Amino acid sequence: MLTPITELKGVGARLAERLTRLNVFFIEDLLFHLPFRYEDRTRLVPVGSLRAGDEAVIQGTVELAQIKFGKKRMLLVHVTDGTGMILLRFFYFNAQQKEALARGVRVRCFGEVRAGPKSLEMVHPEYRIVVDPEEIPNVDEHLTPVYPTTEQLHQLSLRQLTRRALEQLAQGKLHLQELLPAALLEEMHYPELSAAVQYLHQPPPDVALELLEERNHPMQLRLAFEELLAQAVSLRQRRMRAHREQAPALNCADKYTTQLQAQLPFKLTDAQQRVFAEIRADLHKAEPMQRLVQGDVGSGKTIVAVLAALQTVEAGYQVALMAPTEILAEQHYQNLLRWLTPLNISIAWISGKLKGKSRRETVAALTAGTVQVCVGTHALFQEDVEFARLALVIIDEQHRFGVHQRLALRNKGVKAQLHPHQLIMTATPIPRTLAMTIYADLDVSVIDALPPGRKPVETVVVPESRRSEIVQRVAQACQQGRQVYWVCALIEESEVLQCQAAEDTARDLAEALPQLRIGLLHGRLVTAQKEQVMQQFKQHQLDLLVATTVIEVGVDVPNASLMIIENAERFGLAQLHQLRGRVGRGTQDSVCVLLYHGSLSQLARERLKAMRETNDGFEIARRDLEIRGPGEVLGTKQTGLMQLRVADLLKHQRLLPAVNRWTEKFIVEHPGEVAALIQRWVGEGTRFADV
Ligand code: ADP
Ligand code: MG
């Protein structure tokens, strides 16, 4: 049983409301709201041994206190303790304060030490006057916790409330249920729960602070493990629930898939065949498939998805294919027309820009069931779009969508209790153990090889000052019959300005290279224009395509073998890799030029170096995880999925094999504890995703 937070002394309705913003509803939640750092007020530090960056308690005598006048009035107080001198600097002060800090007065201060112009300083330290010189320095027994907090909730009140809750815990008035099985605690050598919690709120003075700060302390690992397990259990449980739901079993004689393969200009790679076999087996079952296909840029995910679509159509059902951008949706549509029209399959297209009569007709055809495959952007799950017999939902470039969008589309199929199968595709490959945890609600297939004959893209990093050289290189490439992308960076967040930048670049290049046929593609063109430009580029009626990042995902023109990315220093690693994936799709040698402006930051240099050194999506993802952290890379931060409190998917990666090993075991062997574990750890984001 959990105890409502209002039962804690000092918590009224108003405070309780503020605590909910920290996801604290019960007193127990407060105990799991852990410090993100600590201050050491357990000992007095000799001034002489301070270094800039330290946070410390000092005690000494005021040597001199003076007001300095200048641009900004301030109070400067020199304090010495026999080992050294430190300056206290106050910008806000009143006359009484100045008076109290007179020469000869003893003060105790706590604050961050920084290097000032002449000596070490503390700016606005916490301080108090020590009245009795005989007073024994009375310092704290524990490190002082610093909690993440929220508006109108003071650090000090949070500290006090937590201290009260800990007292209750120590007195046995509050009980934290141990949810980890004894066998697990033993196997991992983990301490018991309440000991770990107590320790992390009030670490003893001799704690290894570096371990704590790196979140690598055994007490933290124990909680991190529990949190990761809770997340994985929650996702896995969702998958088990989904498996109990009904889906149409898509049985067919494989007529269409055989026909299409016979008609393709290439043979499927072994990896593609293996992954399709896994999908095919799923589709035969009367429970909804929930499969994620991971494959690097260019590994050929589209054709695998199309084969799955064909199986669905042959079994008499409809397919929805959702892509994150209009250009990609349009390209999928063109591919499907080319591949499926010969098989007499009817295909439609829906995007936010489809309006009026044509939209009404398309929607009507979907509802009537005369359209068999529908491609589109997220416009696919607008309310009035209804499917007669939707049995397969394919989501391309999943990391671009939120969980909610995915679920919204899934619900389109709930007719007579039949859920559609789901196939989710992503080009953000991540290590297997990580995938098992964060995609515990999905089955994962990996297309782990590129089609034969692909050559790695040579990548060069070039300063803007050599732009004219690069322009000449573009001219040469086009003269040899190759095609080129010129990608303009996001100079501003504003789409208008981005498009403007692309327009300017296109004009400049047209002036410099009058012999070339140059096209322009950006988000503000109307659909028909975008379509036309893409078609012209595909059919080699254009040599050079100047574009914004609208071409980032999916675009496929094998004859393009040179890409210039302007302001490459501003892009993230994953995005650069995706963009670069637009070249190297044909048989020629391809080159990607990363143009950069000005001097590079450390992070930008690391990113560009990674791009130069490797073409391997897994390696890129690994480095990206290191540079940016998993929340950003996997989009979980944006979508609110798996917001972790103690655990860190990267720092605690080595816990994942054991977490994965215990996930199903926990559900099966400890069914009574599952709900409590999820309740304790899984944040609102994931709870919401379940609705
Ligand atoms: P991605 O996995 O990035 O979505 P695509 O599905 O767009 O990759 O495929 C990239 C290119 O490779 C396309 O031109 C596609 O036709 C081609 N392709 C796919 N599979 C094969 C294969 N087995 N052999 C040769 N080319 C292939
Ligand atoms: Mg793709």
JSON list of N, CA and C in Angstrom, two decimals, residues 605-670:
[
{"chain": "A", "resi": 605, "resn": "ARG", "atom": "N", "xyz": [33.80, 18.87, -34.24]},
{"chain": "A", "resi": 605, "resn": "ARG", "atom": "CA", "xyz": [34.97, 18.20, -34.78]},
{"chain": "A", "resi": 605, "resn": "ARG", "atom": "C", "xyz": [34.85, 16.69, -34.63]},
{"chain": "A", "resi": 606, "resn": "GLU", "atom": "N", "xyz": [34.35, 16.26, -33.47]},
{"chain": "A", "resi": 606, "resn": "GLU", "atom": "CA", "xyz": [34.17, 14.81, -33.25]},
{"chain": "A", "resi": 606, "resn": "GLU", "atom": "C", "xyz": [33.19, 14.21, -34.26]},
{"chain": "A", "resi": 607, "resn": "ARG", "atom": "N", "xyz": [32.11, 14.95, -34.50]},
{"chain": "A", "resi": 607, "resn": "ARG", "atom": "CA", "xyz": [31.10, 14.44, -35.44]},
{"chain": "A", "resi": 607, "resn": "ARG", "atom": "C", "xyz": [31.67, 14.31, -36.84]},
{"chain": "A", "resi": 608, "resn": "LEU", "atom": "N", "xyz": [32.35, 15.36, -37.30]},
{"chain": "A", "resi": 608, "resn": "LEU", "atom": "CA", "xyz": [32.87, 15.32, -38.66]},
{"chain": "A", "resi": 608, "resn": "LEU", "atom": "C", "xyz": [33.94, 14.24, -38.79]},
{"chain": "A", "resi": 609, "resn": "LYS", "atom": "N", "xyz": [34.71, 14.07, -37.73]},
{"chain": "A", "resi": 609, "resn": "LYS", "atom": "CA", "xyz": [35.74, 13.03, -37.73]},
{"chain": "A", "resi": 609, "resn": "LYS", "atom": "C", "xyz": [35.08, 11.65, -37.86]},
{"chain": "A", "resi": 610, "resn": "ALA", "atom": "N", "xyz": [34.03, 11.45, -37.09]},
{"chain": "A", "resi": 610, "resn": "ALA", "atom": "CA", "xyz": [33.32, 10.16, -37.15]},
{"chain": "A", "resi": 610, "resn": "ALA", "atom": "C", "xyz": [32.81, 9.92, -38.57]},
{"chain": "A", "resi": 611, "resn": "MET", "atom": "N", "xyz": [32.30, 10.95, -39.20]},
{"chain": "A", "resi": 611, "resn": "MET", "atom": "CA", "xyz": [31.78, 10.81, -40.57]},
{"chain": "A", "resi": 611, "resn": "MET", "atom": "C", "xyz": [32.90, 10.43, -41.54]},
{"chain": "A", "resi": 612, "resn": "ARG", "atom": "N", "xyz": [34.08, 11.05, -41.33]},
{"chain": "A", "resi": 612, "resn": "ARG", "atom": "CA", "xyz": [35.19, 10.76, -42.23]},
{"chain": "A", "resi": 612, "resn": "ARG", "atom": "C", "xyz": [35.67, 9.34, -42.02]},
{"chain": "A", "resi": 613, "resn": "GLU", "atom": "N", "xyz": [35.62, 8.89, -40.78]},
{"chain": "A", "resi": 613, "resn": "GLU", "atom": "CA", "xyz": [36.24, 7.60, -40.47]},
{"chain": "A", "resi": 613, "resn": "GLU", "atom": "C", "xyz": [35.38, 6.39, -40.77]},
{"chain": "A", "resi": 614, "resn": "THR", "atom": "N", "xyz": [34.07, 6.54, -40.79]},
{"chain": "A", "resi": 614, "resn": "THR", "atom": "CA", "xyz": [33.27, 5.33, -40.97]},
{"chain": "A", "resi": 614, "resn": "THR", "atom": "C", "xyz": [32.00, 5.57, -41.75]},
{"chain": "A", "resi": 615, "resn": "ASN", "atom": "N", "xyz": [31.58, 4.51, -42.46]},
{"chain": "A", "resi": 615, "resn": "ASN", "atom": "CA", "xyz": [30.32, 4.52, -43.20]},
{"chain": "A", "resi": 615, "resn": "ASN", "atom": "C", "xyz": [29.32, 3.59, -42.54]},
{"chain": "A", "resi": 616, "resn": "ASP", "atom": "N", "xyz": [29.75, 2.97, -41.45]},
{"chain": "A", "resi": 616, "resn": "ASP", "atom": "CA", "xyz": [28.95, 1.92, -40.85]},
{"chain": "A", "resi": 616, "resn": "ASP", "atom": "C", "xyz": [27.91, 2.52, -39.89]},
{"chain": "A", "resi": 617, "resn": "GLY", "atom": "N", "xyz": [26.67, 2.30, -40.19]},
{"chain": "A", "resi": 617, "resn": "GLY", "atom": "CA", "xyz": [25.59, 2.88, -39.40]},
{"chain": "A", "resi": 617, "resn": "GLY", "atom": "C", "xyz": [25.62, 2.49, -37.93]},
{"chain": "A", "resi": 618, "resn": "PHE", "atom": "N", "xyz": [26.04, 1.25, -37.66]},
{"chain": "A", "resi": 618, "resn": "PHE", "atom": "CA", "xyz": [26.11, 0.82, -36.25]},
{"chain": "A", "resi": 618, "resn": "PHE", "atom": "C", "xyz": [27.17, 1.62, -35.50]},
{"chain": "A", "resi": 619, "resn": "GLU", "atom": "N", "xyz": [28.31, 1.78, -36.18]},
{"chain": "A", "resi": 619, "resn": "GLU", "atom": "CA", "xyz": [29.40, 2.52, -35.55]},
{"chain": "A", "resi": 619, "resn": "GLU", "atom": "C", "xyz": [29.00, 4.00, -35.37]},
{"chain": "A", "resi": 620, "resn": "ILE", "atom": "N", "xyz": [28.34, 4.55, -36.37]},
{"chain": "A", "resi": 620, "resn": "ILE", "atom": "CA", "xyz": [27.87, 5.94, -36.27]},
{"chain": "A", "resi": 620, "resn": "ILE", "atom": "C", "xyz": [26.90, 6.06, -35.09]},
{"chain": "A", "resi": 621, "resn": "ALA", "atom": "N", "xyz": [25.99, 5.10, -34.98]},
{"chain": "A", "resi": 621, "resn": "ALA", "atom": "CA", "xyz": [25.01, 5.15, -33.89]},
{"chain": "A", "resi": 621, "resn": "ALA", "atom": "C", "xyz": [25.71, 5.05, -32.54]},
{"chain": "A", "resi": 622, "resn": "ARG", "atom": "N", "xyz": [26.74, 4.19, -32.48]},
{"chain": "A", "resi": 622, "resn": "ARG", "atom": "CA", "xyz": [27.46, 4.04, -31.21]},
{"chain": "A", "resi": 622, "resn": "ARG", "atom": "C", "xyz": [28.11, 5.36, -30.81]},
{"chain": "A", "resi": 623, "resn": "ARG", "atom": "N", "xyz": [28.74, 6.00, -31.78]},
{"chain": "A", "resi": 623, "resn": "ARG", "atom": "CA", "xyz": [29.40, 7.26, -31.44]},
{"chain": "A", "resi": 623, "resn": "ARG", "atom": "C", "xyz": [28.37, 8.35, -31.14]},
{"chain": "A", "resi": 624, "resn": "ASP", "atom": "N", "xyz": [27.27, 8.31, -31.84]},
{"chain": "A", "resi": 624, "resn": "ASP", "atom": "CA", "xyz": [26.22, 9.29, -31.61]},
{"chain": "A", "resi": 624, "resn": "ASP", "atom": "C", "xyz": [25.67, 9.13, -30.19]},
{"chain": "A", "resi": 625, "resn": "LEU", "atom": "N", "xyz": [25.51, 7.90, -29.77]},
{"chain": "A", "resi": 625, "resn": "LEU", "atom": "CA", "xyz": [25.04, 7.64, -28.41]},
{"chain": "A", "resi": 625, "resn": "LEU", "atom": "C", "xyz": [26.00, 8.23, -27.40]},
{"chain": "A", "resi": 626, "resn": "GLU", "atom": "N", "xyz": [27.29, 8.10, -27.71]},
{"chain": "A", "resi": 626, "resn": "GLU", "atom": "CA", "xyz": [28.29, 8.67, -26.80]},
{"chain": "A", "resi": 626, "resn": "GLU", "atom": "C", "xyz": [28.24, 10.18, -26.78]},
{"chain": "A", "resi": 627, "resn": "ILE", "atom": "N", "xyz": [28.09, 10.77, -27.96]},
{"chain": "A", "resi": 627, "resn": "ILE", "atom": "CA", "xyz": [28.15, 12.22, -28.04]},
{"chain": "A", "resi": 627, "resn": "ILE", "atom": "C", "xyz": [26.87, 12.85, -27.50]},
{"chain": "A", "resi": 628, "resn": "ARG", "atom": "N", "xyz": [25.72, 12.33, -27.92]},
{"chain": "A", "resi": 628, "resn": "ARG", "atom": "CA", "xyz": [24.46, 13.00, -27.57]},
{"chain": "A", "resi": 628, "resn": "ARG", "atom": "C", "xyz": [23.66, 12.34, -26.46]},
{"chain": "A", "resi": 629, "resn": "GLY", "atom": "N", "xyz": [23.92, 11.05, -26.26]},
{"chain": "A", "resi": 629, "resn": "GLY", "atom": "CA", "xyz": [23.11, 10.35, -25.27]},
{"chain": "A", "resi": 629, "resn": "GLY", "atom": "C", "xyz": [21.87, 9.75, -25.91]},
{"chain": "A", "resi": 630, "resn": "PRO", "atom": "N", "xyz": [21.39, 8.64, -25.32]},
{"chain": "A", "resi": 630, "resn": "PRO", "atom": "CA", "xyz": [20.32, 7.86, -25.92]},
{"chain": "A", "resi": 630, "resn": "PRO", "atom": "C", "xyz": [18.99, 8.60, -26.08]},
{"chain": "A", "resi": 631, "resn": "GLY", "atom": "N", "xyz": [18.67, 9.48, -25.13]},
{"chain": "A", "resi": 631, "resn": "GLY", "atom": "CA", "xyz": [17.38, 10.15, -25.22]},
{"chain": "A", "resi": 631, "resn": "GLY", "atom": "C", "xyz": [17.21, 10.91, -26.53]},
{"chain": "A", "resi": 632, "resn": "GLU", "atom": "N", "xyz": [18.28, 11.57, -26.94]},
{"chain": "A", "resi": 632, "resn": "GLU", "atom": "CA", "xyz": [18.25, 12.32, -28.18]},
{"chain": "A", "resi": 632, "resn": "GLU", "atom": "C", "xyz": [18.30, 11.41, -29.39]},
{"chain": "A", "resi": 633, "resn": "VAL", "atom": "N", "xyz": [19.20, 10.44, -29.34]},
{"chain": "A", "resi": 633, "resn": "VAL", "atom": "CA", "xyz": [19.41, 9.59, -30.51]},
{"chain": "A", "resi": 633, "resn": "VAL", "atom": "C", "xyz": [18.15, 8.80, -30.85]},
{"chain": "A", "resi": 634, "resn": "LEU", "atom": "N", "xyz": [17.52, 8.27, -29.82]},
{"chain": "A", "resi": 634, "resn": "LEU", "atom": "CA", "xyz": [16.39, 7.39, -30.08]},
{"chain": "A", "resi": 634, "resn": "LEU", "atom": "C", "xyz": [15.08, 8.16, -30.12]},
{"chain": "A", "resi": 635, "resn": "GLY", "atom": "N", "xyz": [15.16, 9.45, -29.91]},
{"chain": "A", "resi": 635, "resn": "GLY", "atom": "CA", "xyz": [13.94, 10.25, -29.96]},
{"chain": "A", "resi": 635, "resn": "GLY", "atom": "C", "xyz": [13.04, 10.01, -28.76]},
{"chain": "A", "resi": 636, "resn": "THR", "atom": "N", "xyz": [13.53, 9.27, -27.76]},
{"chain": "A", "resi": 636, "resn": "THR", "atom": "CA", "xyz": [12.66, 9.00, -26.62]},
{"chain": "A", "resi": 636, "resn": "THR", "atom": "C", "xyz": [12.44, 10.27, -25.81]},
{"chain": "A", "resi": 637, "resn": "LYS", "atom": "N", "xyz": [13.40, 11.17, -25.87]},
{"chain": "A", "resi": 637, "resn": "LYS", "atom": "CA", "xyz": [13.26, 12.41, -25.12]},
{"chain": "A", "resi": 637, "resn": "LYS", "atom": "C", "xyz": [12.08, 13.21, -25.65]},
{"chain": "A", "resi": 638, "resn": "GLN", "atom": "N", "xyz": [12.02, 13.31, -26.98]},
{"chain": "A", "resi": 638, "resn": "GLN", "atom": "CA", "xyz": [10.95, 14.08, -27.59]},
{"chain": "A", "resi": 638, "resn": "GLN", "atom": "C", "xyz": [9.60, 13.42, -27.38]},
{"chain": "A", "resi": 639, "resn": "THR", "atom": "N", "xyz": [9.58, 12.10, -27.46]},
{"chain": "A", "resi": 639, "resn": "THR", "atom": "CA", "xyz": [8.30, 11.42, -27.43]},
{"chain": "A", "resi": 639, "resn": "THR", "atom": "C", "xyz": [7.88, 11.07, -26.01]},
{"chain": "A", "resi": 640, "resn": "GLY", "atom": "N", "xyz": [8.74, 11.35, -25.05]},
{"chain": "A", "resi": 640, "resn": "GLY", "atom": "CA", "xyz": [8.37, 11.08, -23.67]},
{"chain": "A", "resi": 640, "resn": "GLY", "atom": "C", "xyz": [8.41, 9.61, -23.33]},
{"chain": "A", "resi": 641, "resn": "LEU", "atom": "N", "xyz": [8.97, 8.79, -24.21]},
{"chain": "A", "resi": 641, "resn": "LEU", "atom": "CA", "xyz": [9.04, 7.37, -23.93]},
{"chain": "A", "resi": 641, "resn": "LEU", "atom": "C", "xyz": [10.27, 7.08, -23.09]},
{"chain": "A", "resi": 642, "resn": "MET", "atom": "N", "xyz": [10.10, 6.26, -22.13]},
{"chain": "A", "resi": 642, "resn": "MET", "atom": "CA", "xyz": [11.21, 5.83, -21.30]},
{"chain": "A", "resi": 642, "resn": "MET", "atom": "C", "xyz": [12.02, 6.98, -20.74]},
{"chain": "A", "resi": 643, "resn": "GLN", "atom": "N", "xyz": [11.39, 7.81, -19.95]},
{"chain": "A", "resi": 643, "resn": "GLN", "atom": "CA", "xyz": [12.14, 8.85, -19.26]},
{"chain": "A", "resi": 643, "resn": "GLN", "atom": "C", "xyz": [12.70, 8.24, -17.99]},
{"chain": "A", "resi": 644, "resn": "LEU", "atom": "N", "xyz": [14.01, 8.21, -17.93]},
{"chain": "A", "resi": 644, "resn": "LEU", "atom": "CA", "xyz": [14.63, 7.50, -16.83]},
{"chain": "A", "resi": 644, "resn": "LEU", "atom": "C", "xyz": [15.02, 8.45, -15.71]},
{"chain": "A", "resi": 645, "resn": "ARG", "atom": "N", "xyz": [14.91, 7.98, -14.49]},
{"chain": "A", "resi": 645, "resn": "ARG", "atom": "CA", "xyz": [15.23, 8.82, -13.35]},
{"chain": "A", "resi": 645, "resn": "ARG", "atom": "C", "xyz": [16.62, 8.53, -12.81]},
{"chain": "A", "resi": 646, "resn": "VAL", "atom": "N", "xyz": [16.93, 7.28, -12.65]},
{"chain": "A", "resi": 646, "resn": "VAL", "atom": "CA", "xyz": [18.23, 6.91, -12.09]},
{"chain": "A", "resi": 646, "resn": "VAL", "atom": "C", "xyz": [19.12, 6.33, -13.19]},
{"chain": "A", "resi": 647, "resn": "ALA", "atom": "N", "xyz": [18.54, 5.49, -13.99]},
{"chain": "A", "resi": 647, "resn": "ALA", "atom": "CA", "xyz": [19.32, 4.77, -14.98]},
{"chain": "A", "resi": 647, "resn": "ALA", "atom": "C", "xyz": [19.69, 5.67, -16.15]},
{"chain": "A", "resi": 648, "resn": "ASP", "atom": "N", "xyz": [20.73, 5.29, -16.83]},
{"chain": "A", "resi": 648, "resn": "ASP", "atom": "CA", "xyz": [21.18, 5.97, -18.02]},
{"chain": "A", "resi": 648, "resn": "ASP", "atom": "C", "xyz": [21.53, 4.88, -19.01]},
{"chain": "A", "resi": 649, "resn": "LEU", "atom": "N", "xyz": [20.83, 4.85, -20.14]},
{"chain": "A", "resi": 649, "resn": "LEU", "atom": "CA", "xyz": [20.97, 3.73, -21.06]},
{"chain": "A", "resi": 649, "resn": "LEU", "atom": "C", "xyz": [22.41, 3.54, -21.52]},
{"chain": "A", "resi": 650, "resn": "LEU", "atom": "N", "xyz": [23.16, 4.63, -21.55]},
{"chain": "A", "resi": 650, "resn": "LEU", "atom": "CA", "xyz": [24.53, 4.52, -22.01]},
{"chain": "A", "resi": 650, "resn": "LEU", "atom": "C", "xyz": [25.47, 4.11, -20.88]},
{"chain": "A", "resi": 651, "resn": "LYS", "atom": "N", "xyz": [25.39, 4.86, -19.77]},
{"chain": "A", "resi": 651, "resn": "LYS", "atom": "CA", "xyz": [26.28, 4.58, -18.65]},
{"chain": "A", "resi": 651, "resn": "LYS", "atom": "C", "xyz": [26.03, 3.20, -18.07]},
{"chain": "A", "resi": 652, "resn": "HIS", "atom": "N", "xyz": [24.80, 2.77, -18.13]},
{"chain": "A", "resi": 652, "resn": "HIS", "atom": "CA", "xyz": [24.47, 1.49, -17.50]},
{"chain": "A", "resi": 652, "resn": "HIS", "atom": "C", "xyz": [24.26, 0.38, -18.52]},
{"chain": "A", "resi": 653, "resn": "GLN", "atom": "N", "xyz": [24.86, 0.57, -19.69]},
{"chain": "A", "resi": 653, "resn": "GLN", "atom": "CA", "xyz": [24.68, -0.42, -20.74]},
{"chain": "A", "resi": 653, "resn": "GLN", "atom": "C", "xyz": [25.05, -1.82, -20.28]},
{"chain": "A", "resi": 654, "resn": "ARG", "atom": "N", "xyz": [26.05, -1.90, -19.43]},
{"chain": "A", "resi": 654, "resn": "ARG", "atom": "CA", "xyz": [26.51, -3.24, -19.05]},
{"chain": "A", "resi": 654, "resn": "ARG", "atom": "C", "xyz": [25.50, -3.96, -18.17]},
{"chain": "A", "resi": 655, "resn": "LEU", "atom": "N", "xyz": [24.50, -3.24, -17.66]},
{"chain": "A", "resi": 655, "resn": "LEU", "atom": "CA", "xyz": [23.46, -3.93, -16.89]},
{"chain": "A", "resi": 655, "resn": "LEU", "atom": "C", "xyz": [22.43, -4.59, -17.80]},
{"chain": "A", "resi": 656, "resn": "LEU", "atom": "N", "xyz": [22.39, -4.16, -19.06]},
{"chain": "A", "resi": 656, "resn": "LEU", "atom": "CA", "xyz": [21.30, -4.57, -19.93]},
{"chain": "A", "resi": 656, "resn": "LEU", "atom": "C", "xyz": [21.20, -6.08, -20.16]},
{"chain": "A", "resi": 657, "resn": "PRO", "atom": "N", "xyz": [22.32, -6.78, -20.38]},
{"chain": "A", "resi": 657, "resn": "PRO", "atom": "CA", "xyz": [22.15, -8.23, -20.59]},
{"chain": "A", "resi": 657, "resn": "PRO", "atom": "C", "xyz": [21.40, -8.88, -19.43]},
{"chain": "A", "resi": 658, "resn": "ALA", "atom": "N", "xyz": [21.74, -8.52, -18.20]},
{"chain": "A", "resi": 658, "resn": "ALA", "atom": "CA", "xyz": [21.04, -9.12, -17.06]},
{"chain": "A", "resi": 658, "resn": "ALA", "atom": "C", "xyz": [19.59, -8.63, -16.99]},
{"chain": "A", "resi": 659, "resn": "VAL", "atom": "N", "xyz": [19.38, -7.37, -17.30]},
{"chain": "A", "resi": 659, "resn": "VAL", "atom": "CA", "xyz": [18.00, -6.86, -17.32]},
{"chain": "A", "resi": 659, "resn": "VAL", "atom": "C", "xyz": [17.17, -7.67, -18.31]},
{"chain": "A", "resi": 660, "resn": "ASN", "atom": "N", "xyz": [17.72, -7.85, -19.51]},
{"chain": "A", "resi": 660, "resn": "ASN", "atom": "CA", "xyz": [16.98, -8.59, -20.53]},
{"chain": "A", "resi": 660, "resn": "ASN", "atom": "C", "xyz": [16.73, -10.03, -20.12]},
{"chain": "A", "resi": 661, "resn": "ARG", "atom": "N", "xyz": [17.73, -10.61, -19.45]},
{"chain": "A", "resi": 661, "resn": "ARG", "atom": "CA", "xyz": [17.58, -11.99, -19.01]},
{"chain": "A", "resi": 661, "resn": "ARG", "atom": "C", "xyz": [16.45, -12.11, -17.98]},
{"chain": "A", "resi": 662, "resn": "TRP", "atom": "N", "xyz": [16.31, -11.07, -17.15]},
{"chain": "A", "resi": 662, "resn": "TRP", "atom": "CA", "xyz": [15.33, -11.15, -16.06]},
{"chain": "A", "resi": 662, "resn": "TRP", "atom": "C", "xyz": [13.93, -10.68, -16.45]},
{"chain": "A", "resi": 663, "resn": "THR", "atom": "N", "xyz": [13.81, -10.00, -17.57]},
{"chain": "A", "resi": 663, "resn": "THR", "atom": "CA", "xyz": [12.52, -9.37, -17.90]},
{"chain": "A", "resi": 663, "resn": "THR", "atom": "C", "xyz": [11.36, -10.37, -17.92]},
{"chain": "A", "resi": 664, "resn": "GLU", "atom": "N", "xyz": [11.51, -11.36, -18.80]},
{"chain": "A", "resi": 664, "resn": "GLU", "atom": "CA", "xyz": [10.39, -12.29, -18.94]},
{"chain": "A", "resi": 664, "resn": "GLU", "atom": "C", "xyz": [10.24, -13.17, -17.70]},
{"chain": "A", "resi": 665, "resn": "LYS", "atom": "N", "xyz": [11.40, -13.55, -17.16]},
{"chain": "A", "resi": 665, "resn": "LYS", "atom": "CA", "xyz": [11.43, -14.36, -15.95]},
{"chain": "A", "resi": 665, "resn": "LYS", "atom": "C", "xyz": [10.63, -13.67, -14.83]},
{"chain": "A", "resi": 666, "resn": "PHE", "atom": "N", "xyz": [10.84, -12.38, -14.71]},
{"chain": "A", "resi": 666, "resn": "PHE", "atom": "CA", "xyz": [10.16, -11.62, -13.66]},
{"chain": "A", "resi": 666, "resn": "PHE", "atom": "C", "xyz": [8.65, -11.68, -13.86]},
{"chain": "A", "resi": 667, "resn": "ILE", "atom": "N", "xyz": [8.22, -11.47, -15.09]},
{"chain": "A", "resi": 667, "resn": "ILE", "atom": "CA", "xyz": [6.77, -11.47, -15.36]},
{"chain": "A", "resi": 667, "resn": "ILE", "atom": "C", "xyz": [6.16, -12.83, -15.07]},
{"chain": "A", "resi": 668, "resn": "VAL", "atom": "N", "xyz": [6.89, -13.86, -15.47]},
{"chain": "A", "resi": 668, "resn": "VAL", "atom": "CA", "xyz": [6.34, -15.20, -15.31]},
{"chain": "A", "resi": 668, "resn": "VAL", "atom": "C", "xyz": [6.40, -15.67, -13.86]},
{"chain": "A", "resi": 669, "resn": "GLU", "atom": "N", "xyz": [7.54, -15.39, -13.20]},
{"chain": "A", "resi": 669, "resn": "GLU", "atom": "CA", "xyz": [7.72, -15.96, -11.85]},
{"chain": "A", "resi": 669, "resn": "GLU", "atom": "C", "xyz": [7.23, -15.06, -10.73]},
{"chain": "A", "resi": 670, "resn": "HIS", "atom": "N", "xyz": [7.08, -13.78, -11.02]},
{"chain": "A", "resi": 670, "resn": "HIS", "atom": "CA", "xyz": [6.64, -12.85, -9.96]},
{"chain": "A", "resi": 670, "resn": "HIS", "atom": "C", "xyz": [5.48, -11.98, -10.43]}
]
